[in-house]
């Protein structure tokens, strides 16, 4: 197999793009796609301050590395979620990458902010781990970005993630979610702009990029993800992609062309949470503060049941 561009030995075949690429041209392609996506969707400019949500996985580390190669001013933020057997390792990869590249990484421990990590939270609060974790992540990442004065918060969602979310939203005709699914969401007040520069790159391309560039990342998935609907959606899309190369990219690109036909939900008036001051659609405390309250109440009950310390 030869590289379509230079005829040297190719290491990857991208059927959806009709390309076979050598290491050098795979790296060049990935970086070019990211640079073009940032410009096309006007995600941010070189003058703006960028914060990357870093998980220790291939996508976020590749994104962070590429941004710095492209000359953007990008810091990272790592949320230590408090998930046994996963958080410690993912933190090591994130800190290792930051140290090796001389980049600034902010580390936030969920347990310190919430009173418990995700493992503790799922024992106390109703709801699935991933959805509770999603609430906590969205809130903390936004708050860190806002308080740090960053212009934009980036996540490493790739084409496989985005196509799976799109399929999930389409199967239920979640019109509000469809209207809000976009590579960049503008900021408003204390809600910082969010963007996903990897959405046109497949998981395989990003993984190959990391291997070729020597980026060490955590392979394990979060243990709470086992059985998640998103995994089934990805599997179905992979089967389709195998038979019909280009399915995922066509699905996402096609959607972005018709997206404006979906009606966004009526804008809700946001107020400041009386406890933390961050925006919320609810009358009282924001969802994060309500979870925090539940954990505090639970901890108090446990202390009472076991007798207050002398
Ligand atoms: Fe949040 Fe798995 S990363 S539950
Ligand atoms: Zn080549
Ligand atoms: Zn709050």
PDB file of C-alpha atoms and ligand atoms in Angstrom:
ATOM      1  CA  UNK A   1       0.000   0.000   0.000  1.00  0.00           C
ATOM      2  CA  UNK A   2       1.481   3.336  -1.063  1.00  0.00           C
ATOM      3  CA  UNK A   3       0.767   6.876   0.099  1.00  0.00           C
ATOM      4  CA  UNK A   4      -1.616   8.558  -2.365  1.00  0.00           C
ATOM      5  CA  UNK A   5       0.435  11.753  -2.112  1.00  0.00           C
ATOM      6  CA  UNK A   6       4.135  10.755  -2.033  1.00  0.00           C
ATOM      7  CA  UNK A   7       4.078   7.019  -2.922  1.00  0.00           C
ATOM      8  CA  UNK A   8       6.099   6.082   0.184  1.00  0.00           C
ATOM      9  CA  UNK A   9       4.709   3.161   2.258  1.00  0.00           C
ATOM     10  CA  UNK A  10       1.278   4.067   3.643  1.00  0.00           C
ATOM     11  CA  UNK A  11       0.246   3.198   7.205  1.00  0.00           C
ATOM     12  CA  UNK A  12      -3.460   3.965   7.032  1.00  0.00           C
ATOM     13  CA  UNK A  13      -6.226   3.668   4.481  1.00  0.00           C
ATOM     14  CA  UNK A  14      -9.018   6.199   4.809  1.00  0.00           C
ATOM     15  CA  UNK A  15     -11.784   4.827   2.637  1.00  0.00           C
ATOM     16  CA  UNK A  16     -14.142   7.718   3.400  1.00  0.00           C
ATOM     17  CA  UNK A  17     -11.595  10.187   2.011  1.00  0.00           C
ATOM     18  CA  UNK A  18     -10.266   7.832  -0.677  1.00  0.00           C
ATOM     19  CA  UNK A  19      -6.736   8.213   0.688  1.00  0.00           C
ATOM     20  CA  UNK A  20      -3.850   6.003   1.724  1.00  0.00           C
ATOM     21  CA  UNK A  21      -1.342   7.930   3.776  1.00  0.00           C
ATOM     22  CA  UNK A  22       2.220   7.641   5.036  1.00  0.00           C
ATOM     23  CA  UNK A  23       2.908   8.876   8.601  1.00  0.00           C
ATOM     24  CA  UNK A  24       4.039  12.294   7.411  1.00  0.00           C
ATOM     25  CA  UNK A  25       0.983  12.923   5.274  1.00  0.00           C
ATOM     26  CA  UNK A  26      -1.423  11.572   7.882  1.00  0.00           C
ATOM     27  CA  UNK A  27      -0.043  14.085  10.388  1.00  0.00           C
ATOM     28  CA  UNK A  28      -0.248  16.869   7.801  1.00  0.00           C
ATOM     29  CA  UNK A  29      -3.856  15.962   6.931  1.00  0.00           C
ATOM     30  CA  UNK A  30      -5.035  15.863  10.558  1.00  0.00           C
ATOM     31  CA  UNK A  31      -3.474  19.235  11.352  1.00  0.00           C
ATOM     32  CA  UNK A  32      -4.872  20.769   8.163  1.00  0.00           C
ATOM     33  CA  UNK A  33      -8.409  19.540   8.872  1.00  0.00           C
ATOM     34  CA  UNK A  34      -8.253  21.009  12.388  1.00  0.00           C
ATOM     35  CA  UNK A  35      -6.898  24.347  11.125  1.00  0.00           C
ATOM     36  CA  UNK A  36      -9.606  24.547   8.442  1.00  0.00           C
ATOM     37  CA  UNK A  37     -12.409  23.602  10.838  1.00  0.00           C
ATOM     38  CA  UNK A  38     -11.347  26.323  13.285  1.00  0.00           C
ATOM     39  CA  UNK A  39     -11.359  28.932  10.498  1.00  0.00           C
ATOM     40  CA  UNK A  40     -14.483  27.761   8.677  1.00  0.00           C
ATOM     41  CA  UNK A  41     -16.627  27.842  11.813  1.00  0.00           C
ATOM     42  CA  UNK A  42     -14.865  30.908  13.243  1.00  0.00           C
ATOM     43  CA  UNK A  43     -14.242  29.027  16.454  1.00  0.00           C
ATOM     44  CA  UNK A  44     -11.547  31.393  17.768  1.00  0.00           C
ATOM     45  CA  UNK A  45      -8.663  33.567  16.641  1.00  0.00           C
ATOM     46  CA  UNK A  46      -4.944  33.333  17.486  1.00  0.00           C
ATOM     47  CA  UNK A  47      -5.364  36.336  19.799  1.00  0.00           C
ATOM     48  CA  UNK A  48      -8.017  34.659  21.946  1.00  0.00           C
ATOM     49  CA  UNK A  49      -7.363  32.608  25.070  1.00  0.00           C
ATOM     50  CA  UNK A  50      -8.308  28.983  24.591  1.00  0.00           C
ATOM     51  CA  UNK A  51      -8.957  26.322  27.229  1.00  0.00           C
ATOM     52  CA  UNK A  52      -8.941  22.644  26.244  1.00  0.00           C
ATOM     53  CA  UNK A  53     -10.832  20.110  28.361  1.00  0.00           C
ATOM     54  CA  UNK A  54      -8.201  17.397  28.716  1.00  0.00           C
ATOM     55  CA  UNK A  55      -9.161  13.880  29.771  1.00  0.00           C
ATOM     56  CA  UNK A  56      -5.912  11.994  29.148  1.00  0.00           C
ATOM     57  CA  UNK A  57      -7.529  10.316  26.123  1.00  0.00           C
ATOM     58  CA  UNK A  58      -6.271  10.495  22.536  1.00  0.00           C
ATOM     59  CA  UNK A  59      -8.694  13.136  21.276  1.00  0.00           C
ATOM     60  CA  UNK A  60      -8.137  15.850  23.850  1.00  0.00           C
ATOM     61  CA  UNK A  61      -4.351  15.356  23.938  1.00  0.00           C
ATOM     62  CA  UNK A  62      -4.083  15.366  20.142  1.00  0.00           C
ATOM     63  CA  UNK A  63      -6.215  18.512  19.999  1.00  0.00           C
ATOM     64  CA  UNK A  64      -4.121  20.285  22.622  1.00  0.00           C
ATOM     65  CA  UNK A  65      -0.889  19.368  20.857  1.00  0.00           C
ATOM     66  CA  UNK A  66      -2.180  20.449  17.438  1.00  0.00           C
ATOM     67  CA  UNK A  67      -3.385  23.819  18.736  1.00  0.00           C
ATOM     68  CA  UNK A  68      -0.002  24.581  20.157  1.00  0.00           C
ATOM     69  CA  UNK A  69       1.703  23.511  16.937  1.00  0.00           C
ATOM     70  CA  UNK A  70      -0.657  25.811  15.040  1.00  0.00           C
ATOM     71  CA  UNK A  71       0.350  28.700  17.307  1.00  0.00           C
ATOM     72  CA  UNK A  72      -2.820  29.129  19.381  1.00  0.00           C
ATOM     73  CA  UNK A  73      -2.630  30.126  23.032  1.00  0.00           C
ATOM     74  CA  UNK A  74      -4.136  27.025  24.584  1.00  0.00           C
ATOM     75  CA  UNK A  75      -4.091  25.957  28.226  1.00  0.00           C
ATOM     76  CA  UNK A  76      -5.623  22.707  29.451  1.00  0.00           C
ATOM     77  CA  UNK A  77      -8.019  21.839  32.229  1.00  0.00           C
ATOM     78  CA  UNK A  78      -8.221  18.381  33.727  1.00  0.00           C
ATOM     79  CA  UNK A  79     -11.163  17.373  35.905  1.00  0.00           C
ATOM     80  CA  UNK A  80     -10.255  14.668  38.382  1.00  0.00           C
ATOM     81  CA  UNK A  81     -13.651  12.962  38.424  1.00  0.00           C
ATOM     82  CA  UNK A  82     -12.931  10.601  41.307  1.00  0.00           C
ATOM     83  CA  UNK A  83     -13.596   7.397  39.343  1.00  0.00           C
ATOM     84  CA  UNK A  84     -11.711   4.444  40.847  1.00  0.00           C
ATOM     85  CA  UNK A  85      -9.233   2.749  38.559  1.00  0.00           C
ATOM     86  CA  UNK A  86      -9.598   5.434  35.900  1.00  0.00           C
ATOM     87  CA  UNK A  87      -9.120   8.966  37.197  1.00  0.00           C
ATOM     88  CA  UNK A  88      -5.623   8.411  38.601  1.00  0.00           C
ATOM     89  CA  UNK A  89      -4.316   7.008  35.303  1.00  0.00           C
ATOM     90  CA  UNK A  90      -5.987   9.597  33.112  1.00  0.00           C
ATOM     91  CA  UNK A  91      -4.530  12.331  35.282  1.00  0.00           C
ATOM     92  CA  UNK A  92      -1.039  10.883  34.874  1.00  0.00           C
ATOM     93  CA  UNK A  93      -1.337  11.007  31.076  1.00  0.00           C
ATOM     94  CA  UNK A  94      -2.669  14.563  31.140  1.00  0.00           C
ATOM     95  CA  UNK A  95       0.030  15.831  33.487  1.00  0.00           C
ATOM     96  CA  UNK A  96       2.696  13.903  31.585  1.00  0.00           C
ATOM     97  CA  UNK A  97       1.674  15.525  28.297  1.00  0.00           C
ATOM     98  CA  UNK A  98       1.583  19.019  29.827  1.00  0.00           C
ATOM     99  CA  UNK A  99       5.025  18.577  31.390  1.00  0.00           C
ATOM    100  CA  UNK A 100       6.558  17.142  28.204  1.00  0.00           C
ATOM    101  CA  UNK A 101       5.302  20.064  26.105  1.00  0.00           C
ATOM    102  CA  UNK A 102       5.709  22.839  28.681  1.00  0.00           C
ATOM    103  CA  UNK A 103       1.965  23.573  28.710  1.00  0.00           C
ATOM    104  CA  UNK A 104      -0.173  24.936  31.514  1.00  0.00           C
ATOM    105  CA  UNK A 105      -2.659  22.442  32.937  1.00  0.00           C
ATOM    106  CA  UNK A 106      -5.281  23.435  35.498  1.00  0.00           C
ATOM    107  CA  UNK A 107      -6.344  20.505  37.676  1.00  0.00           C
ATOM    108  CA  UNK A 108      -9.729  20.552  39.393  1.00  0.00           C
ATOM    109  CA  UNK A 109     -10.766  17.833  41.821  1.00  0.00           C
ATOM    110  CA  UNK A 110     -14.494  17.164  41.608  1.00  0.00           C
ATOM    111  CA  UNK A 111     -14.489  15.873  45.165  1.00  0.00           C
ATOM    112  CA  UNK A 112     -13.250  19.230  46.435  1.00  0.00           C
ATOM    113  CA  UNK A 113     -15.883  21.165  44.490  1.00  0.00           C
ATOM    114  CA  UNK A 114     -18.860  18.862  44.975  1.00  0.00           C
ATOM    115  CA  UNK A 115     -18.130  17.050  48.215  1.00  0.00           C
ATOM    116  CA  UNK A 116     -17.786  13.693  46.400  1.00  0.00           C
ATOM    117  CA  UNK A 117     -16.335  12.303  43.204  1.00  0.00           C
ATOM    118  CA  UNK A 118     -18.499  10.669  40.519  1.00  0.00           C
ATOM    119  CA  UNK A 119     -18.271   7.251  42.221  1.00  0.00           C
ATOM    120  CA  UNK A 120     -19.641   8.823  45.416  1.00  0.00           C
ATOM    121  CA  UNK A 121     -22.228  10.883  43.584  1.00  0.00           C
ATOM    122  CA  UNK A 122     -23.834   7.892  41.833  1.00  0.00           C
ATOM    123  CA  UNK A 123     -24.459   6.242  45.183  1.00  0.00           C
ATOM    124  CA  UNK A 124     -26.349   9.248  46.499  1.00  0.00           C
ATOM    125  CA  UNK A 125     -28.118  10.891  43.552  1.00  0.00           C
ATOM    126  CA  UNK A 126     -30.735   9.486  41.201  1.00  0.00           C
ATOM    127  CA  UNK A 127     -29.798   9.115  37.558  1.00  0.00           C
ATOM    128  CA  UNK A 128     -27.246   7.352  35.404  1.00  0.00           C
ATOM    129  CA  UNK A 129     -23.545   7.882  36.077  1.00  0.00           C
ATOM    130  CA  UNK A 130     -22.836   9.369  32.648  1.00  0.00           C
ATOM    131  CA  UNK A 131     -25.660  11.854  32.835  1.00  0.00           C
ATOM    132  CA  UNK A 132     -24.747  12.983  36.378  1.00  0.00           C
ATOM    133  CA  UNK A 133     -21.120  13.187  35.300  1.00  0.00           C
ATOM    134  CA  UNK A 134     -22.164  15.219  32.249  1.00  0.00           C
ATOM    135  CA  UNK A 135     -23.884  17.785  34.467  1.00  0.00           C
ATOM    136  CA  UNK A 136     -20.844  18.068  36.719  1.00  0.00           C
ATOM    137  CA  UNK A 137     -18.393  18.314  33.815  1.00  0.00           C
ATOM    138  CA  UNK A 138     -20.389  20.926  31.894  1.00  0.00           C
ATOM    139  CA  UNK A 139     -20.756  23.068  34.982  1.00  0.00           C
ATOM    140  CA  UNK A 140     -17.171  22.867  36.228  1.00  0.00           C
ATOM    141  CA  UNK A 141     -15.542  23.241  32.818  1.00  0.00           C
ATOM    142  CA  UNK A 142     -17.627  26.308  32.094  1.00  0.00           C
ATOM    143  CA  UNK A 143     -16.966  27.807  35.513  1.00  0.00           C
ATOM    144  CA  UNK A 144     -13.206  27.270  35.249  1.00  0.00           C
ATOM    145  CA  UNK A 145     -13.184  28.784  31.752  1.00  0.00           C
ATOM    146  CA  UNK A 146     -15.301  31.750  32.831  1.00  0.00           C
ATOM    147  CA  UNK A 147     -13.364  32.462  36.031  1.00  0.00           C
ATOM    148  CA  UNK A 148     -10.065  32.080  34.200  1.00  0.00           C
ATOM    149  CA  UNK A 149     -11.118  34.682  31.603  1.00  0.00           C
ATOM    150  CA  UNK A 150     -10.868  32.254  28.656  1.00  0.00           C
ATOM    151  CA  UNK A 151     -12.647  33.147  25.413  1.00  0.00           C
ATOM    152  CA  UNK A 152     -13.505  29.623  24.381  1.00  0.00           C
ATOM    153  CA  UNK A 153     -13.689  26.143  25.851  1.00  0.00           C
ATOM    154  CA  UNK A 154     -12.760  23.243  23.560  1.00  0.00           C
ATOM    155  CA  UNK A 155     -13.577  19.575  23.747  1.00  0.00           C
ATOM    156  CA  UNK A 156     -12.045  16.718  21.758  1.00  0.00           C
ATOM    157  CA  UNK A 157     -15.262  15.244  20.315  1.00  0.00           C
ATOM    158  CA  UNK A 158     -14.389  13.505  17.052  1.00  0.00           C
ATOM    159  CA  UNK A 159     -16.471  12.455  14.055  1.00  0.00           C
ATOM    160  CA  UNK A 160     -17.465   9.148  15.654  1.00  0.00           C
ATOM    161  CA  UNK A 161     -18.691  10.910  18.810  1.00  0.00           C
ATOM    162  CA  UNK A 162     -20.547  13.561  16.893  1.00  0.00           C
ATOM    163  CA  UNK A 163     -22.202  11.159  14.449  1.00  0.00           C
ATOM    164  CA  UNK A 164     -23.327   8.934  17.347  1.00  0.00           C
ATOM    165  CA  UNK A 165     -24.845  11.924  19.176  1.00  0.00           C
ATOM    166  CA  UNK A 166     -26.544  12.986  15.977  1.00  0.00           C
ATOM    167  CA  UNK A 167     -27.958   9.514  15.406  1.00  0.00           C
ATOM    168  CA  UNK A 168     -29.232   9.390  19.000  1.00  0.00           C
ATOM    169  CA  UNK A 169     -30.900  12.791  18.675  1.00  0.00           C
ATOM    170  CA  UNK A 170     -32.373  11.898  15.290  1.00  0.00           C
ATOM    171  CA  UNK A 171     -33.825   8.576  16.438  1.00  0.00           C
ATOM    172  CA  UNK A 172     -35.833  10.444  19.078  1.00  0.00           C
ATOM    173  CA  UNK A 173     -36.355  13.566  16.945  1.00  0.00           C
ATOM    174  CA  UNK A 174     -34.955  15.672  19.743  1.00  0.00           C
ATOM    175  CA  UNK A 175     -35.559  18.895  17.878  1.00  0.00           C
ATOM    176  CA  UNK A 176     -34.135  21.144  20.576  1.00  0.00           C
ATOM    177  CA  UNK A 177     -30.919  19.122  20.797  1.00  0.00           C
ATOM    178  CA  UNK A 178     -30.637  18.952  17.010  1.00  0.00           C
ATOM    179  CA  UNK A 179     -30.935  22.722  16.756  1.00  0.00           C
ATOM    180  CA  UNK A 180     -28.110  23.070  19.272  1.00  0.00           C
ATOM    181  CA  UNK A 181     -25.774  20.446  17.788  1.00  0.00           C
ATOM    182  CA  UNK A 182     -23.065  22.405  16.037  1.00  0.00           C
ATOM    183  CA  UNK A 183     -19.228  22.510  15.974  1.00  0.00           C
ATOM    184  CA  UNK A 184     -19.359  25.858  17.783  1.00  0.00           C
ATOM    185  CA  UNK A 185     -21.875  27.235  20.266  1.00  0.00           C
ATOM    186  CA  UNK A 186     -21.683  30.943  20.993  1.00  0.00           C
ATOM    187  CA  UNK A 187     -21.142  32.123  24.544  1.00  0.00           C
ATOM    188  CA  UNK A 188     -23.546  34.320  26.455  1.00  0.00           C
ATOM    189  CA  UNK A 189     -22.999  36.092  29.757  1.00  0.00           C
ATOM    190  CA  UNK A 190     -21.233  33.648  32.051  1.00  0.00           C
ATOM    191  CA  UNK A 191     -21.613  30.803  29.564  1.00  0.00           C
ATOM    192  CA  UNK A 192     -18.353  30.541  27.669  1.00  0.00           C
ATOM    193  CA  UNK A 193     -18.300  29.787  23.919  1.00  0.00           C
ATOM    194  CA  UNK A 194     -17.719  26.076  23.226  1.00  0.00           C
ATOM    195  CA  UNK A 195     -16.184  24.462  20.183  1.00  0.00           C
ATOM    196  CA  UNK A 196     -15.217  21.019  18.858  1.00  0.00           C
ATOM    197  CA  UNK A 197     -12.397  21.323  16.291  1.00  0.00           C
ATOM    198  CA  UNK A 198     -12.036  17.529  15.741  1.00  0.00           C
ATOM    199  CA  UNK A 199     -15.573  16.818  14.520  1.00  0.00           C
ATOM    200  CA  UNK A 200     -14.500  16.085  10.944  1.00  0.00           C
ATOM    201  CA  UNK A 201     -11.773  13.617  11.944  1.00  0.00           C
ATOM    202  CA  UNK A 202     -12.514   9.962  12.586  1.00  0.00           C
ATOM    203  CA  UNK A 203     -11.436   8.208  15.750  1.00  0.00           C
ATOM    204  CA  UNK A 204      -8.999   6.082  13.693  1.00  0.00           C
ATOM    205  CA  UNK A 205      -7.296   9.140  12.242  1.00  0.00           C
ATOM    206  CA  UNK A 206      -6.866  10.734  15.658  1.00  0.00           C
ATOM    207  CA  UNK A 207      -5.542   7.493  17.172  1.00  0.00           C
ATOM    208  CA  UNK A 208      -3.066   7.116  14.288  1.00  0.00           C
ATOM    209  CA  UNK A 209      -2.023  10.755  14.742  1.00  0.00           C
ATOM    210  CA  UNK A 210      -1.222  10.095  18.420  1.00  0.00           C
ATOM    211  CA  UNK A 211       0.765   6.936  17.686  1.00  0.00           C
ATOM    212  CA  UNK A 212       2.795   8.626  14.945  1.00  0.00           C
ATOM    213  CA  UNK A 213       3.370  11.771  17.027  1.00  0.00           C
ATOM    214  CA  UNK A 214       4.389   9.779  20.114  1.00  0.00           C
ATOM    215  CA  UNK A 215       1.472  11.041  22.217  1.00  0.00           C
ATOM    216  CA  UNK A 216       0.900   8.613  25.106  1.00  0.00           C
ATOM    217  CA  UNK A 217      -2.761   8.414  26.103  1.00  0.00           C
ATOM    218  CA  UNK A 218      -5.083   6.304  28.231  1.00  0.00           C
ATOM    219  CA  UNK A 219      -6.651   3.424  26.286  1.00  0.00           C
ATOM    220  CA  UNK A 220      -9.186   2.347  28.874  1.00  0.00           C
ATOM    221  CA  UNK A 221     -12.687   3.710  28.650  1.00  0.00           C
ATOM    222  CA  UNK A 222     -14.380   5.093  31.732  1.00  0.00           C
ATOM    223  CA  UNK A 223     -15.824   2.072  33.634  1.00  0.00           C
ATOM    224  CA  UNK A 224     -19.214   3.789  33.868  1.00  0.00           C
ATOM    225  CA  UNK A 225     -19.473   3.868  30.061  1.00  0.00           C
ATOM    226  CA  UNK A 226     -20.073   0.091  29.880  1.00  0.00           C
ATOM    227  CA  UNK A 227     -23.548  -0.507  28.464  1.00  0.00           C
ATOM    228  CA  UNK A 228     -24.044   3.150  27.489  1.00  0.00           C
ATOM    229  CA  UNK A 229     -26.326   3.793  24.531  1.00  0.00           C
ATOM    230  CA  UNK A 230     -23.611   5.803  22.795  1.00  0.00           C
ATOM    231  CA  UNK A 231     -21.480   2.648  22.469  1.00  0.00           C
ATOM    232  CA  UNK A 232     -24.290   0.831  20.625  1.00  0.00           C
ATOM    233  CA  UNK A 233     -24.853   3.830  18.377  1.00  0.00           C
ATOM    234  CA  UNK A 234     -21.147   3.893  17.502  1.00  0.00           C
ATOM    235  CA  UNK A 235     -21.150   0.178  16.742  1.00  0.00           C
ATOM    236  CA  UNK A 236     -24.117   0.535  14.390  1.00  0.00           C
ATOM    237  CA  UNK A 237     -22.431   3.454  12.627  1.00  0.00           C
ATOM    238  CA  UNK A 238     -19.200   1.463  12.301  1.00  0.00           C
ATOM    239  CA  UNK A 239     -21.095  -1.350  10.587  1.00  0.00           C
ATOM    240  CA  UNK A 240     -22.641   1.120   8.172  1.00  0.00           C
ATOM    241  CA  UNK A 241     -19.277   2.800   7.605  1.00  0.00           C
ATOM    242  CA  UNK A 242     -17.710  -0.586   6.787  1.00  0.00           C
ATOM    243  CA  UNK A 243     -20.261  -1.245   4.083  1.00  0.00           C
ATOM    244  CA  UNK A 244     -20.710   2.322   2.923  1.00  0.00           C
ATOM    245  CA  UNK A 245     -17.516   4.337   3.515  1.00  0.00           C
ATOM    246  CA  UNK A 246     -18.238   7.992   4.146  1.00  0.00           C
ATOM    247  CA  UNK A 247     -21.509   7.341   6.000  1.00  0.00           C
ATOM    248  CA  UNK A 248     -20.489   9.204   9.162  1.00  0.00           C
ATOM    249  CA  UNK A 249     -19.014  12.207   7.417  1.00  0.00           C
ATOM    250  CA  UNK A 250     -21.967  12.438   5.032  1.00  0.00           C
ATOM    251  CA  UNK A 251     -24.410  12.156   7.920  1.00  0.00           C
ATOM    252  CA  UNK A 252     -22.775  15.019   9.830  1.00  0.00           C
ATOM    253  CA  UNK A 253     -22.091  17.260   6.834  1.00  0.00           C
ATOM    254  CA  UNK A 254     -25.590  16.713   5.469  1.00  0.00           C
ATOM    255  CA  UNK A 255     -27.099  17.523   8.841  1.00  0.00           C
ATOM    256  CA  UNK A 256     -25.142  20.770   9.144  1.00  0.00           C
ATOM    257  CA  UNK A 257     -26.648  21.882   5.845  1.00  0.00           C
ATOM    258  CA  UNK A 258     -30.241  21.377   7.008  1.00  0.00           C
ATOM    259  CA  UNK A 259     -29.771  22.086  10.708  1.00  0.00           C
ATOM    260  CA  UNK A 260     -31.366  25.507  10.551  1.00  0.00           C
ATOM    261  CA  UNK A 261     -34.668  23.865   9.727  1.00  0.00           C
ATOM    262  CA  UNK A 262     -34.891  22.610  13.291  1.00  0.00           C
ATOM    263  CA  UNK A 263     -36.516  24.959  15.728  1.00  0.00           C
ATOM    264  CA  UNK A 264     -34.378  25.887  18.696  1.00  0.00           C
ATOM    265  CA  UNK A 265     -36.171  25.707  22.041  1.00  0.00           C
ATOM    266  CA  UNK A 266     -37.741  28.942  23.291  1.00  0.00           C
ATOM    267  CA  UNK A 267     -34.903  30.834  24.973  1.00  0.00           C
ATOM    268  CA  UNK A 268     -35.280  30.499  28.708  1.00  0.00           C
ATOM    269  CA  UNK A 269     -34.410  33.331  30.980  1.00  0.00           C
ATOM    270  CA  UNK A 270     -31.255  32.496  32.880  1.00  0.00           C
ATOM    271  CA  UNK A 271     -30.747  33.720  36.443  1.00  0.00           C
ATOM    272  CA  UNK A 272     -27.761  33.583  38.709  1.00  0.00           C
ATOM    273  CA  UNK A 273     -27.739  30.629  41.075  1.00  0.00           C
ATOM    274  CA  UNK A 274     -28.158  32.085  44.604  1.00  0.00           C
ATOM    275  CA  UNK A 275     -25.368  29.872  45.891  1.00  0.00           C
ATOM    276  CA  UNK A 276     -22.612  29.866  43.244  1.00  0.00           C
ATOM    277  CA  UNK A 277     -23.677  32.763  41.002  1.00  0.00           C
ATOM    278  CA  UNK A 278     -23.460  30.742  37.772  1.00  0.00           C
ATOM    279  CA  UNK A 279     -26.342  30.870  35.276  1.00  0.00           C
ATOM    280  CA  UNK A 280     -29.277  28.521  35.680  1.00  0.00           C
ATOM    281  CA  UNK A 281     -32.721  28.109  34.139  1.00  0.00           C
ATOM    282  CA  UNK A 282     -34.265  27.001  37.426  1.00  0.00           C
ATOM    283  CA  UNK A 283     -35.883  29.221  40.053  1.00  0.00           C
ATOM    284  CA  UNK A 284     -33.601  28.198  42.902  1.00  0.00           C
ATOM    285  CA  UNK A 285     -30.213  26.525  43.032  1.00  0.00           C
ATOM    286  CA  UNK A 286     -28.484  25.365  39.826  1.00  0.00           C
ATOM    287  CA  UNK A 287     -28.285  21.622  39.186  1.00  0.00           C
ATOM    288  CA  UNK A 288     -24.694  21.430  40.375  1.00  0.00           C
ATOM    289  CA  UNK A 289     -25.490  23.131  43.681  1.00  0.00           C
ATOM    290  CA  UNK A 290     -28.518  20.858  44.142  1.00  0.00           C
ATOM    291  CA  UNK A 291     -26.275  17.806  43.706  1.00  0.00           C
ATOM    292  CA  UNK A 292     -23.808  19.327  46.140  1.00  0.00           C
ATOM    293  CA  UNK A 293     -26.587  19.885  48.666  1.00  0.00           C
ATOM    294  CA  UNK A 294     -27.724  16.285  48.323  1.00  0.00           C
ATOM    295  CA  UNK A 295     -24.208  15.025  49.021  1.00  0.00           C
ATOM    296  CA  UNK A 296     -23.876  17.275  52.067  1.00  0.00           C
ATOM    297  CA  UNK A 297     -27.254  16.074  53.412  1.00  0.00           C
ATOM    298  CA  UNK A 298     -26.236  12.462  52.850  1.00  0.00           C
ATOM    299  CA  UNK A 299     -22.903  12.992  54.623  1.00  0.00           C
ATOM    300  CA  UNK A 300     -24.715  14.594  57.579  1.00  0.00           C
ATOM    301  CA  UNK A 301     -27.139  11.673  57.818  1.00  0.00           C
ATOM    302  CA  UNK A 302     -24.262   9.211  57.795  1.00  0.00           C
ATOM    303  CA  UNK A 303     -22.508  11.171  60.546  1.00  0.00           C
ATOM    304  CA  UNK A 304     -25.716  11.238  62.659  1.00  0.00           C
ATOM    305  CA  UNK A 305     -26.335   7.518  62.115  1.00  0.00           C
ATOM    306  CA  UNK A 306     -22.836   6.707  63.291  1.00  0.00           C
ATOM    307  CA  UNK A 307     -22.877   9.282  66.063  1.00  0.00           C
ATOM    308  CA  UNK A 308     -21.113  12.618  65.896  1.00  0.00           C
ATOM    309  CA  UNK A 309     -17.400  12.452  66.524  1.00  0.00           C
ATOM    310  CA  UNK A 310     -16.487  13.263  70.121  1.00  0.00           C
TER     311      UNK A 310
HETATM  312 FE1  LIG B   1     -18.094  10.622  33.301  1.00  0.00          FE
HETATM  313 FE2  LIG B   1     -17.518   8.215  32.616  1.00  0.00          FE
HETATM  314  S1  LIG B   1     -16.377   9.995  32.223  1.00  0.00           S
HETATM  315  S2  LIG B   1     -19.143   8.831  33.854  1.00  0.00           S
HETATM  316 ZN1  LIG B   2       3.096  10.467   1.914  1.00  0.00          ZN
HETATM  317 ZN1  LIG B   3     -25.040  26.941  41.750  1.00  0.00          ZN
END
